[in-house]
XYZ file of C-alpha atoms in Angstrom:
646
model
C -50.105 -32.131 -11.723
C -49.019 -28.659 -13.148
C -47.814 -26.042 -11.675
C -50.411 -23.363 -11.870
C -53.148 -26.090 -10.224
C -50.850 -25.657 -7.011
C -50.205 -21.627 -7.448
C -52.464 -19.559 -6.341
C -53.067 -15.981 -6.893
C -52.985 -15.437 -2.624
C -49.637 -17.284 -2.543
C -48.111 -15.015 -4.694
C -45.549 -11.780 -3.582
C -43.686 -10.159 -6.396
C -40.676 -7.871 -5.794
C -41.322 -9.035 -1.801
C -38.860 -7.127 1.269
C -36.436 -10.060 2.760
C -33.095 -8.974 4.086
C -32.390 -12.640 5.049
C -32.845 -16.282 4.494
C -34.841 -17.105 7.277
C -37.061 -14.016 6.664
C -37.691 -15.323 3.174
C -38.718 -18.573 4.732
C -41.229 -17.124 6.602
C -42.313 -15.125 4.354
C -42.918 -17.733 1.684
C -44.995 -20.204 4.392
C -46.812 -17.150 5.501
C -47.882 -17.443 1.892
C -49.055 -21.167 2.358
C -50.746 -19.848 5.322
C -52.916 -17.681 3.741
C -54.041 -19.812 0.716
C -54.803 -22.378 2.782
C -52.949 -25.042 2.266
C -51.709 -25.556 5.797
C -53.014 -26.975 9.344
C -50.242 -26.723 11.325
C -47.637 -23.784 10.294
C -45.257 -24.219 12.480
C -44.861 -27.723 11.961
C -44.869 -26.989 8.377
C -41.781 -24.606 9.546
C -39.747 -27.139 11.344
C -40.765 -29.350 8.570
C -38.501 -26.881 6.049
C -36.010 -26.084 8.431
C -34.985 -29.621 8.919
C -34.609 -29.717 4.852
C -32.706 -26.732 5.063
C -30.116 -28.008 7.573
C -29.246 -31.313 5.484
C -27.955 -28.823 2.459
C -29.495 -25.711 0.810
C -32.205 -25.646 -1.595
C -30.507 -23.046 -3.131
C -30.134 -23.782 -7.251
C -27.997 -21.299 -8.260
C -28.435 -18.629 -11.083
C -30.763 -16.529 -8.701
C -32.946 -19.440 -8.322
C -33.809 -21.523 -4.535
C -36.673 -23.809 -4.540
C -37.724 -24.889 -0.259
C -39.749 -28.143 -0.224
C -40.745 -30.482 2.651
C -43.326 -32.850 2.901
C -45.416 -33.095 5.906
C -48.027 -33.878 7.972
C -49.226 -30.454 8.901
C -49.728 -29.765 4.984
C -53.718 -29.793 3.945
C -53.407 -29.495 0.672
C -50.742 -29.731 -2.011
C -49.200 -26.421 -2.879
C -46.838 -24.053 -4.255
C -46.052 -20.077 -2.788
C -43.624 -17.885 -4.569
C -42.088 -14.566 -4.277
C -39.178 -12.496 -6.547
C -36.881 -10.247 -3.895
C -35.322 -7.238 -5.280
C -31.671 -7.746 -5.060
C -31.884 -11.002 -3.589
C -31.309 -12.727 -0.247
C -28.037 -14.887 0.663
C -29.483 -18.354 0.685
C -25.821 -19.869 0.231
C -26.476 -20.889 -3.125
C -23.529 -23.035 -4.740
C -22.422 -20.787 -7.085
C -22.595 -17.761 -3.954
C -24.782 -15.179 -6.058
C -28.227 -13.816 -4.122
C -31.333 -15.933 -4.877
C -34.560 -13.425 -6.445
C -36.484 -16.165 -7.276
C -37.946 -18.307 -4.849
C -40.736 -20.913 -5.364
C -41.546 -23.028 -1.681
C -42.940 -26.707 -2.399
C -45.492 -27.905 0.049
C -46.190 -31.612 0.086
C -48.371 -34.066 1.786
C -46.509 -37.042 2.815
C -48.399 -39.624 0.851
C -46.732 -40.110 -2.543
C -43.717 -37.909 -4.256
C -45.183 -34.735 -5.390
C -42.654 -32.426 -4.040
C -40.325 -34.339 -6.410
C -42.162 -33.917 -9.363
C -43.152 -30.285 -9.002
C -39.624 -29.955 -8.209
C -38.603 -31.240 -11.654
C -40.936 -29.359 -14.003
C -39.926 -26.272 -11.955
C -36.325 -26.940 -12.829
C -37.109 -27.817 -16.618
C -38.824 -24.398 -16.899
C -36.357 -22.047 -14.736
C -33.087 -23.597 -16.536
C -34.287 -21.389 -19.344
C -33.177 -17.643 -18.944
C -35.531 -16.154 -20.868
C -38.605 -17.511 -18.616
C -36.454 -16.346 -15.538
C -35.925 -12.792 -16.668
C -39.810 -12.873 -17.516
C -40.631 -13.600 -13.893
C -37.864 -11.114 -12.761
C -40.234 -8.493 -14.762
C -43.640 -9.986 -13.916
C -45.601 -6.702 -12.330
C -48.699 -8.884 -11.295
C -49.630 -12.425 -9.445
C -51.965 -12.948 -12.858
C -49.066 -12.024 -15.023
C -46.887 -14.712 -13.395
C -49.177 -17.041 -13.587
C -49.904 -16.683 -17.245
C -46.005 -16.635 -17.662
C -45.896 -20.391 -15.915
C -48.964 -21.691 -18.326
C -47.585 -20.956 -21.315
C -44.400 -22.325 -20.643
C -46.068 -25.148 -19.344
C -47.838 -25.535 -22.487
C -44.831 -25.005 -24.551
C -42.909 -27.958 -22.352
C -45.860 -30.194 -22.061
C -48.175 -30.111 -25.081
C -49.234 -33.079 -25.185
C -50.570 -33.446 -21.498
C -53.785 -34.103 -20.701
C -55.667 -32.266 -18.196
C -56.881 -34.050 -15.205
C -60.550 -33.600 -16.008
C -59.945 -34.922 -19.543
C -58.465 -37.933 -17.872
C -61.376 -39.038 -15.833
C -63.763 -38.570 -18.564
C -61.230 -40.426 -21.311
C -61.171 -43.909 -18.666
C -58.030 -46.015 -18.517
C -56.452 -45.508 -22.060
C -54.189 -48.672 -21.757
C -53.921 -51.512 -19.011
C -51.286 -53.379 -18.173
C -50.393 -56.330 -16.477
C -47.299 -57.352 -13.779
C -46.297 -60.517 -12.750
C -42.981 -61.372 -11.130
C -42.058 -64.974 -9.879
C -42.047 -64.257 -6.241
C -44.408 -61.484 -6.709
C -42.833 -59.572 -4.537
C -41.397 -56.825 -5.554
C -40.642 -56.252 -9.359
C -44.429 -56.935 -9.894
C -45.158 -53.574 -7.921
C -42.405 -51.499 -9.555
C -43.216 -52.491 -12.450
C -46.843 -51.097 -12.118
C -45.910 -48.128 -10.806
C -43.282 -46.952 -13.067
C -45.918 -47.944 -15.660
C -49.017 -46.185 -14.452
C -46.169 -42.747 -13.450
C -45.044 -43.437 -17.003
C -49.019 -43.231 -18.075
C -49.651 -39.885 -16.366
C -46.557 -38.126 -17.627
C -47.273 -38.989 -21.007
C -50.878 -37.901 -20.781
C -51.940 -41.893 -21.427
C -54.440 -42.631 -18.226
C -52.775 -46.209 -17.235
C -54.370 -48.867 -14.674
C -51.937 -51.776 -13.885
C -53.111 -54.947 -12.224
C -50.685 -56.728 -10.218
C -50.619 -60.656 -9.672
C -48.560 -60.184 -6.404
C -47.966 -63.093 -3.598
C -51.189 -62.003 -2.263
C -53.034 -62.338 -5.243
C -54.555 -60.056 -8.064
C -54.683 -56.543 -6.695
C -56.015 -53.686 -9.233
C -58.180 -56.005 -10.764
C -59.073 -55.254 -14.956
C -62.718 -55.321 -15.191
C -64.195 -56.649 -18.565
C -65.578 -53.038 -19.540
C -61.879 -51.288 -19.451
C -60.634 -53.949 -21.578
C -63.605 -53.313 -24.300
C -62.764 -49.807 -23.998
C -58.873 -49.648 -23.552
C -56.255 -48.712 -26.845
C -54.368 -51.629 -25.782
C -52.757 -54.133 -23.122
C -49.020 -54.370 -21.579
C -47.981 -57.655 -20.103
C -44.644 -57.256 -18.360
C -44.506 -60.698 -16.361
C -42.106 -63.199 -16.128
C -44.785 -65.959 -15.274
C -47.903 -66.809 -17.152
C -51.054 -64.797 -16.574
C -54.692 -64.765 -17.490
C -54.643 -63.947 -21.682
C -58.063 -65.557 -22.493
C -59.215 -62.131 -21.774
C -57.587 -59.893 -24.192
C -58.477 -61.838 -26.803
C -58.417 -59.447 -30.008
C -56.913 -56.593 -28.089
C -53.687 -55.206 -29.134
C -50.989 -56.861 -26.395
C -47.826 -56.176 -25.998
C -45.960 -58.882 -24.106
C -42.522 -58.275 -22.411
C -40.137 -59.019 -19.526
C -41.401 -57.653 -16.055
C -37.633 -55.858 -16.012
C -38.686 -54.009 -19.148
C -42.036 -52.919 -17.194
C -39.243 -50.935 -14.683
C -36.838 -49.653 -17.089
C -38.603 -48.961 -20.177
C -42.044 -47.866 -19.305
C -42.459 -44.906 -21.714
C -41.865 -47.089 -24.774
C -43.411 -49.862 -23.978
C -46.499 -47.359 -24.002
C -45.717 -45.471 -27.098
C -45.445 -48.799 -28.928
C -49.281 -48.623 -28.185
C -49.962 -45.123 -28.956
C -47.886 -45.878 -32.519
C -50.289 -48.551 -32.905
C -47.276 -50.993 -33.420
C -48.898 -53.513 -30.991
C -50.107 -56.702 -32.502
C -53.663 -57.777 -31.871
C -53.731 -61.036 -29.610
C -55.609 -64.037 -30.093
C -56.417 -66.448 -27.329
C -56.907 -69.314 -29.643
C -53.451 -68.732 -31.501
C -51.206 -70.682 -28.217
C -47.506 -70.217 -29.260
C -47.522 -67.567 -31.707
C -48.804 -64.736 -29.109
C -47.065 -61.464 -29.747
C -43.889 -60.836 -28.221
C -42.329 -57.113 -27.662
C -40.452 -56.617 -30.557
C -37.784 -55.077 -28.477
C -37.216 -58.769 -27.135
C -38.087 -61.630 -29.454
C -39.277 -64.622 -27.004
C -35.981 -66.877 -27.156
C -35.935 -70.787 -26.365
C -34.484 -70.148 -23.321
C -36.509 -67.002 -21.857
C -39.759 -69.548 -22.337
C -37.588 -72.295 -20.545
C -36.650 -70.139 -17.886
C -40.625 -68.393 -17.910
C -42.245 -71.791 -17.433
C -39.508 -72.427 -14.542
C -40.509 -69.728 -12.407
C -44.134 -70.289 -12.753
C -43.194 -73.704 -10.991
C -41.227 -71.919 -8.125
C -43.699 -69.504 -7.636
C -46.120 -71.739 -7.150
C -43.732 -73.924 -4.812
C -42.654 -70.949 -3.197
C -45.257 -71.182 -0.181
C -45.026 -74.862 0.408
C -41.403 -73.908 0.542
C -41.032 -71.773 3.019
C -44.504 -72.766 4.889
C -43.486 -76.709 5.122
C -39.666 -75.595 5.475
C -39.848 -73.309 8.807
C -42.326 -75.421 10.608
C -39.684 -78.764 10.268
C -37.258 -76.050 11.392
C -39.789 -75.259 14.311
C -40.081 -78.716 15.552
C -36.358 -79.443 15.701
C -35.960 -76.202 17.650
C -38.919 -77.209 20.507
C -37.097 -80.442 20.159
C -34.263 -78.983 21.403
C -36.170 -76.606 23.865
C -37.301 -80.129 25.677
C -33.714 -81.884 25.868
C -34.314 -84.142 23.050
C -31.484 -82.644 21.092
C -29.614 -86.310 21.432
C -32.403 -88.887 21.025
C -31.269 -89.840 17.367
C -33.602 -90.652 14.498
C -36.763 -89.567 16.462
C -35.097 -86.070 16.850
C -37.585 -83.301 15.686
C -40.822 -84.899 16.521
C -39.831 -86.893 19.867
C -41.781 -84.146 21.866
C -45.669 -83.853 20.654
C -45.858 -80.393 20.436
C -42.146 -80.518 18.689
C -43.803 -83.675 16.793
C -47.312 -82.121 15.442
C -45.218 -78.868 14.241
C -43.068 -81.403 12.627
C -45.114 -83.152 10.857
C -47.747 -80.598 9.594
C -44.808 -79.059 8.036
C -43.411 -82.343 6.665
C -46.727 -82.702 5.082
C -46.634 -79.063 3.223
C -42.950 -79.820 2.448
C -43.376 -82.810 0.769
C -45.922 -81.300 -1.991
C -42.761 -78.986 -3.131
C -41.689 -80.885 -6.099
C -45.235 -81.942 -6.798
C -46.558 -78.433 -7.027
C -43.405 -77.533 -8.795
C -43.438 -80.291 -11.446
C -47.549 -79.091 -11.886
C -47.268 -76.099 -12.344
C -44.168 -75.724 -15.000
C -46.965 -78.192 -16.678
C -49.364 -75.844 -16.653
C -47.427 -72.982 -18.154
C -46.330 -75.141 -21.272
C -50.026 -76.946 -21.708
C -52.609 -75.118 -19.625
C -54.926 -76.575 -17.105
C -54.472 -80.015 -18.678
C -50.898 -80.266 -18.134
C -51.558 -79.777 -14.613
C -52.708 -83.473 -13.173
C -49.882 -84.936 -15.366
C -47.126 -82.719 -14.327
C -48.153 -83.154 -10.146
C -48.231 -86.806 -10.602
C -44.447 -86.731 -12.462
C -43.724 -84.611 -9.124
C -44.646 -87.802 -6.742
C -42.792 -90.413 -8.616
C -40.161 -88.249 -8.419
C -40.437 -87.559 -4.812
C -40.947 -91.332 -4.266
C -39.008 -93.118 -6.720
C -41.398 -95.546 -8.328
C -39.766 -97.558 -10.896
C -41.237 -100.441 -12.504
C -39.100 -103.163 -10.436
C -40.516 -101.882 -7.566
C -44.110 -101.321 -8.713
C -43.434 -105.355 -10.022
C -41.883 -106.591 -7.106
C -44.240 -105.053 -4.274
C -47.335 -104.681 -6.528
C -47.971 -102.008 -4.490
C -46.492 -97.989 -4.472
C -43.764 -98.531 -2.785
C -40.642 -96.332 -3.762
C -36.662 -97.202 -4.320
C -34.726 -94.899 -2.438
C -31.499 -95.523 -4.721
C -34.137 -94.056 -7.677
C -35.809 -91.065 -5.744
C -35.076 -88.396 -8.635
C -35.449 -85.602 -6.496
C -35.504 -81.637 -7.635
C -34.054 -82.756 -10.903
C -36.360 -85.589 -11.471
C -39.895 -82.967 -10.855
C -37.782 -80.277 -13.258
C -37.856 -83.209 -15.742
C -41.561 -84.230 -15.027
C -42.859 -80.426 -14.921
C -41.628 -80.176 -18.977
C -41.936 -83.230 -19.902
C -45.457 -83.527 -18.895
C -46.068 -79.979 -20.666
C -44.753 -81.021 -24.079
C -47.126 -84.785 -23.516
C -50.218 -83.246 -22.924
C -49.557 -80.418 -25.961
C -48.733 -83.305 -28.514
C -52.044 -85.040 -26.910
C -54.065 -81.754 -28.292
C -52.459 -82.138 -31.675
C -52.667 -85.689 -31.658
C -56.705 -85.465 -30.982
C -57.486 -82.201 -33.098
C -59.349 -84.323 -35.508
C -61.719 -84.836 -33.294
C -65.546 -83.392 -33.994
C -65.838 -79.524 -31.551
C -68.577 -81.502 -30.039
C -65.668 -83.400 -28.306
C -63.957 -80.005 -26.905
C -66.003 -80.218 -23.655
C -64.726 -83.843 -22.875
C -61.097 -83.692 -24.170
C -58.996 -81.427 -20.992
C -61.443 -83.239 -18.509
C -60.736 -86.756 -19.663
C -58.989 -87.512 -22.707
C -56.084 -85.298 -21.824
C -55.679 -86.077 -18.350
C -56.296 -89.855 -18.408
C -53.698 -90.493 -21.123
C -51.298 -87.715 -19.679
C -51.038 -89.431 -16.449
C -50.681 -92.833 -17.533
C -48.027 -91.447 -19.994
C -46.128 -89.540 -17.703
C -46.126 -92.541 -14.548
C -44.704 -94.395 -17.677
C -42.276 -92.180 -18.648
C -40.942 -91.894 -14.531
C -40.829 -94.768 -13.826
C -38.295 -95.457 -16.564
C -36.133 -92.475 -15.678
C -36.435 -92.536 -12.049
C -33.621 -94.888 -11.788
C -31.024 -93.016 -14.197
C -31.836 -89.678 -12.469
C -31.886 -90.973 -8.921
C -28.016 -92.193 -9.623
C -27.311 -88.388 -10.719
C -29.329 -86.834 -7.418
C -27.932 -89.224 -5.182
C -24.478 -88.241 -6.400
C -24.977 -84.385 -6.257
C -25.868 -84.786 -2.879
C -23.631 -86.587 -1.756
C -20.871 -84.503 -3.891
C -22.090 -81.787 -1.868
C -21.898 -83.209 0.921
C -18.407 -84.436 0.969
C -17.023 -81.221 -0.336
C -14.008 -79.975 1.875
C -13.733 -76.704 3.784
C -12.302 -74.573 0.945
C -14.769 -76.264 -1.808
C -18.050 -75.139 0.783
C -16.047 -71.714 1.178
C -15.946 -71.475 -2.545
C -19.475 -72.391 -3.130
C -20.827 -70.508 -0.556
C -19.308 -66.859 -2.261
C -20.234 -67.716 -5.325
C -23.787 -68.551 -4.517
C -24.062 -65.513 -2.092
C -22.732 -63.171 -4.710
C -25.426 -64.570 -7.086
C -28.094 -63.275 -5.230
C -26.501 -59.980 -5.589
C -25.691 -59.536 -9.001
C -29.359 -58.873 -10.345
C -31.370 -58.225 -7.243
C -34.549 -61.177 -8.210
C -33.306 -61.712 -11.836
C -32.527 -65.061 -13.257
C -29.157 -65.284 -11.343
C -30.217 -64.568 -8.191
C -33.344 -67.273 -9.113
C -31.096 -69.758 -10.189
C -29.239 -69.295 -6.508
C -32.005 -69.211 -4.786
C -33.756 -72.520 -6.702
C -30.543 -74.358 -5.989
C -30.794 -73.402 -1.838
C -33.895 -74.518 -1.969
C -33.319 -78.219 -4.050
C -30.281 -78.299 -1.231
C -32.512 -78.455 1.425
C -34.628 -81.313 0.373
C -31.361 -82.960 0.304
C -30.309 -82.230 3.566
C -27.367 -79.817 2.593
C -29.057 -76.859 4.676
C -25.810 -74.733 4.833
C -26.043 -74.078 0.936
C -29.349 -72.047 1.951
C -27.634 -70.131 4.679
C -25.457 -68.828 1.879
C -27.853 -68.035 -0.137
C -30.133 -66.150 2.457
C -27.496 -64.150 3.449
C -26.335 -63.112 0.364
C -30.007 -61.975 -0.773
C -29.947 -60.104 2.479
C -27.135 -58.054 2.392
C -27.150 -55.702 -0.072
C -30.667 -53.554 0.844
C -28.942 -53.452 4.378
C -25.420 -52.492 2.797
C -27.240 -49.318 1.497
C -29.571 -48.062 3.612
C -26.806 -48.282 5.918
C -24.454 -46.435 3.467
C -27.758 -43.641 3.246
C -27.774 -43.149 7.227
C -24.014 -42.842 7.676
C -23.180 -41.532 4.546
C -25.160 -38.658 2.983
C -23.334 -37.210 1.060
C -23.087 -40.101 -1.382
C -27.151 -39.764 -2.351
C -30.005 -37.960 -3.225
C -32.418 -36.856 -0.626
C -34.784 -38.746 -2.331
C -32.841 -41.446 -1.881
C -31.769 -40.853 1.735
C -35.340 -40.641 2.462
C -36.028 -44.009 1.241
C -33.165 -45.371 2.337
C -34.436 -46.497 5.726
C -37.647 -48.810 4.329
C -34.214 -51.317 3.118
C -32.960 -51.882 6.612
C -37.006 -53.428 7.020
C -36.400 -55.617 3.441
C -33.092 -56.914 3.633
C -34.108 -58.139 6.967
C -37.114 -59.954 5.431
C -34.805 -61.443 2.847
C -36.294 -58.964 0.260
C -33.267 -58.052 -2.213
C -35.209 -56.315 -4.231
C -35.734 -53.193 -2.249
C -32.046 -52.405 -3.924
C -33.023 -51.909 -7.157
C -33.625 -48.548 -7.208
C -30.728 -47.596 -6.288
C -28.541 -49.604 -8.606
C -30.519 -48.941 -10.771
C -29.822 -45.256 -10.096
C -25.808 -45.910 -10.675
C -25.212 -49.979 -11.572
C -21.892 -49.599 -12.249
C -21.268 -48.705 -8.722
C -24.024 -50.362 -6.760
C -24.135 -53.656 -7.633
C -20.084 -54.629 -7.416
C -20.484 -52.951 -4.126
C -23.400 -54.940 -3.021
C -21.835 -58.037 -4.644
C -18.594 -58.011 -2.916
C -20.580 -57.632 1.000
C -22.719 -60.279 0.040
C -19.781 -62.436 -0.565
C -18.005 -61.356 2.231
C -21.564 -62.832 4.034
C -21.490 -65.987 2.115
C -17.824 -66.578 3.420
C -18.434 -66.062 7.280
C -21.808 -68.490 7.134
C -19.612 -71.151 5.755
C -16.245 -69.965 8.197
C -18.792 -70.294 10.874
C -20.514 -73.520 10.089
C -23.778 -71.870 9.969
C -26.277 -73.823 8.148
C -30.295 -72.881 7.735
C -32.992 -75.008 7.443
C -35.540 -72.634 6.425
C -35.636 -71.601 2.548
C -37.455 -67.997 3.493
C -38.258 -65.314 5.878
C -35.026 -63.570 6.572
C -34.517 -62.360 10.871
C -37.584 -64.248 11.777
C -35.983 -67.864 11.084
C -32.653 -66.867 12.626
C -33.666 -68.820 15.597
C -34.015 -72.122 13.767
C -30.165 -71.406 12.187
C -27.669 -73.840 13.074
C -24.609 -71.109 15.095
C -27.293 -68.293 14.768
C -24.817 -65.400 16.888
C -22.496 -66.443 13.855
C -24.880 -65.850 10.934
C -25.824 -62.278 12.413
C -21.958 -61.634 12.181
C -21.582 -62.261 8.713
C -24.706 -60.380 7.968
C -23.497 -56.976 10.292
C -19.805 -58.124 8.169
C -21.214 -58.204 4.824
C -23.565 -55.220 5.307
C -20.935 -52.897 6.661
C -18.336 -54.152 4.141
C -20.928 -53.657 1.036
C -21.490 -49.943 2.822
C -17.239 -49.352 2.681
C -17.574 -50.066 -1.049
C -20.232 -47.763 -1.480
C -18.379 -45.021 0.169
C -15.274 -45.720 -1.806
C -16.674 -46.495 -5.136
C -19.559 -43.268 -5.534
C -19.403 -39.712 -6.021
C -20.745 -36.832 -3.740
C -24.026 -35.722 -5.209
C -25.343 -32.018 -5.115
C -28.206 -31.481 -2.479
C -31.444 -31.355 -4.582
């Protein structure tokens, strides 16, 4: 948006009468007033005047910029005025402010914030100050802005040309929890677009599914594709385009050249049939273990809902167990009631397709749709632990305990699988195309699955000996071990805010729980919950430490660290990581310590305040969330600078 499509001629006083502050205020909404670009002046007014009373707009070198976003604006705007001699608007540096351009912003979106910057850009010059100092007319000024504008910004493209140009590149996000990194992602990608004068559409594959959609005729039409996922995604599609494939992170923090690598034409053209040798952001070659760790989270993704779904209705059941006095009866606890026993059991039912749907679908990213049957079926012998002495001896499915493999068995089963069914399409590539129809609907699968039943059968026993030990390692371990654990896993969650660490935390809670070790989870919970709290409570109490743009946000992170969603601290550590993240680290750990001080333990693997009722000591898990919040906010305090009022 440029400046001189929000500056209009009527919104315009130079060389304006204001003995005062406040009568420059008024002077310059007045201004709004009359070009039209308000409903509801005084609101507007209040709307400034709270602004005003958090710190002074006031730049310095002659210069104070008002903004507020509000309701009561109608239409996105700018009104300016030069005062001869100046008025005291307690700029920083104490000299009178001439020049004085007032920002008025819907509240949808951060426009006053971007105005705000190309206005400081231009007026850090002196040169384009004095001119505006001199300017005799409203057309003058305004011809004054545009070429400057132009000088600044030659390569932008107007708005019309946009629309009629279409969606220069695409892109894609995809994060494993689709949660939050796929949306930042998208947006710092298409903000990166518009700045750059590149028209950008991003689809997101989100928790809730595609959003944003690419339709077929953008992608004939487009320069080029940006993946930034960290799971597998639709490619078929792009076939011959030029793609360039990176890390969803990359998507946040390096937008602009992740574009510019298609504007160089550097992007290499993609070809669905090609498998393993798709292109890669040169930037960051594809390594062993980024594909390891990429075909990982497509599992827990996809495990993710069965997770939590499966994990808080078991939860549910104990707790109307409870409710009904049954808290005693023994084995039958959890489903001794029948309401307490159809919650129960619906949920053991969705819980129990966890390492299933995990072992599938790592399958599926290393193989495709054919890996998929395989790789579930590698997830129930896991589960159950078939061997062959027990398939022998019962001639029936009936599993060994001693051999049930567990998380680590399906995390076996989901690659191995993978890596069958691809040596299965090189191992049948001789075969006539007339065969490609019948191949991933029965070759593929039929030998797959007997393969991999094979293969489990004969590990299941080995493995099993390994789970049953971790478990029951874990279990054993003394007070100060649990202690130990439970700050290191808490402070996991904090170090990269939905990265692989906090993953690789959060993975382990969850394997935990299958196991029975529930207070593992109530480590790791906490610990993603703390640090979005730790700052927006470190915003509210503690101004003078942020931005305003940052203070204004700051409130949305009490709402997502209560939902257990860490990433709503990225942008701020991402803002200052050196300071952020030890601060957020050390509250979550103080967190991770009370849970395991307090015994707490949590049966549920998601969903933040709204499972605190199912937590084992729950009035002691709310302490060391209010103790790890407020001690990550101390941190804060001590460890950042004051920042300047914007």
């Amino acid at each position: 948006m440029r400046i001189i499509d929000l500056l209009k001629k009527e919104a315009i006083e130079l060389n304006a009468s204001a003995g005062s502050k406040a009568e420059a205020i008024d002077k310059l909404i007045d201004l709004h007033q009359r070009a039209g670009n308000l409903a509801d002046k005084n609101a507007y007014k209040d709307a400034i005047l709270a602004r005003e009373a958090q710190g002074t707009t006031a730049i310095g070198e002659g210069i104070a910029v008002p903004h507020a976003k509000s309701d009561s604006v109608k239409a996105a705007g700018l009104s300016a005025i030069t005062v001869n001699g100046g008025v005291d608007y307690q700029a920083p540096d104490g000299k009178p402010s001439d020049i004085l351009f007032m920002i008025a912003a819907p509240l949808d979106g951060d426009l006053h914030l971007e105005i705000l910057s190309r206005l400081m850009v231009m007026l850090m010059e002196p040169e384009f100050c004095r001119a505006i100092r001199n300017a005799k007319t409203p057309d003058e000024l305004l011809d004054i802005i545009d070429k400057k504008e132009n000088e600044k910004y030659p390569n932008e493209v107007k708005p019309a040309e946009k629309e009629n140009q279409g969606y220069r590149i695409l892109a894609v996000t995809a994060c494993p929890t689709g949660i939050a990194h796929t949306y930042m992602a998208a947006e710092a990608l298409e903000k990166a677009g518009a700045e750059m004068g590149y028209p950008l559409k991003a689809e997101t594959n989100g928790s809730g599914g595609a959003k944003n959609i690419l339709t077929k005729a953008e992608i004939v039409q487009c320069d080029g594709i940006i993946i930034a996922a960290d799971k597998n995604v639709d490619m078929a599609r792009f076939d011959g385009k030029p793609v360039v494939k990176t890390s969803v992170s990359n998507g946040i923090n390096k937008p602009k050249e992740l574009i510019q690598k298609i504007i160089d034409g550097k992007a290499p053209i993609y070809r669905a049939d090609e498998g393993e040798k798709q292109a890669f952001d040169d930037d960051e070659k594809e390594s062993f273990w980024h594909r390891i760790y990429k075909h990982l989270m497509n599992g827990v993704s996809h495990m993710l809902p069965f997770v939590v779904g499966g994990g808080v209705l078991i939860a549910l059941g104990f707790l109307f167990d409870t409710i009904a006095g049954n808290a005693n009866v023994g084995g039958t606890f959890g489903f001794t009631n029948p309401i307490a026993a159809i919650v129960f059991w619906i949920g053991k039912a969705a819980f129990a397709l966890m390492l299933p749907i995990l072992s599938g679908y790592i399958a599926q990213s290393i193989a495709d749709r054919p890996g998929l049957l395989p790789g579930i079926v590698g997830g129930v012998f896991a589960s159950s632990g078939y061997t062959f002495s027990s398939l022998i001896e019962n001639q029936n499915l009936v599993g060994d305990d001693g051999a049930v493999s567990g998380f680590l068995g399906a995390l076996l089963s989901g690659f191995v699988a993978g890596i069958i069914v691809n040596i299965l399409k090189k191992a049948f590539s001789w075969l006539p195309k007339s065969m490609d129809g019948i191949k991933p609907v029965f070759i593929y699968p039929l030998l797959g699955t007997l393969l991999m039943g094979l293969f489990m059968c004969l590990v299941n026993p080995v493995i099993g000996v390994v789970n049953s030990a971790l478990s029951s390692f874990l279990s054993s371990l003394g007070d100060t071990s649990r202690l130990l654990l439970s700050i290191v896993l808490a402070t996991m969650m904090a170090v990269d805010m939905g990265g692989p660490f906090n993953k690789a935390a959060y993975v382990f809670g969850t394997a935990a729980i299958a196991d029975g070790n529930t207070w593992i989870m109530a480590a790791v919970m906490i610990g993603g919950m703390v640090p979005p709290i730790a700052i927006a409570l470190s915003t509210t109490f503690n101004k003078k430490k942020w931005t305003q743009e940052e203070i204004k946000s700051g409130p949305v992170n009490y709402l997502m660290g209560l939902c257990f969603i860490t990433e709503g601290a990225i942008p701020y550590a991402a803002s200052d990581p050196l300071r952020v993240i030890p601060s957020c680290m050390v509250g979550s750990a103080v967190a991770g310590a009370v849970t395991e001080l307090f015994h707490c333990a949590c049966p549920a693997p998601h969903g933040g305040i709204f499972t605190f009722i199912v937590v084992d000591n729950p009035l002691g898990y709310i302490v060391a969330l209010a103790a790890g919040s407020v001690a990550g906010a101390l941190m804060l305090s001590l460890l950042k600078k004051n920042r300047k009022a914007a």
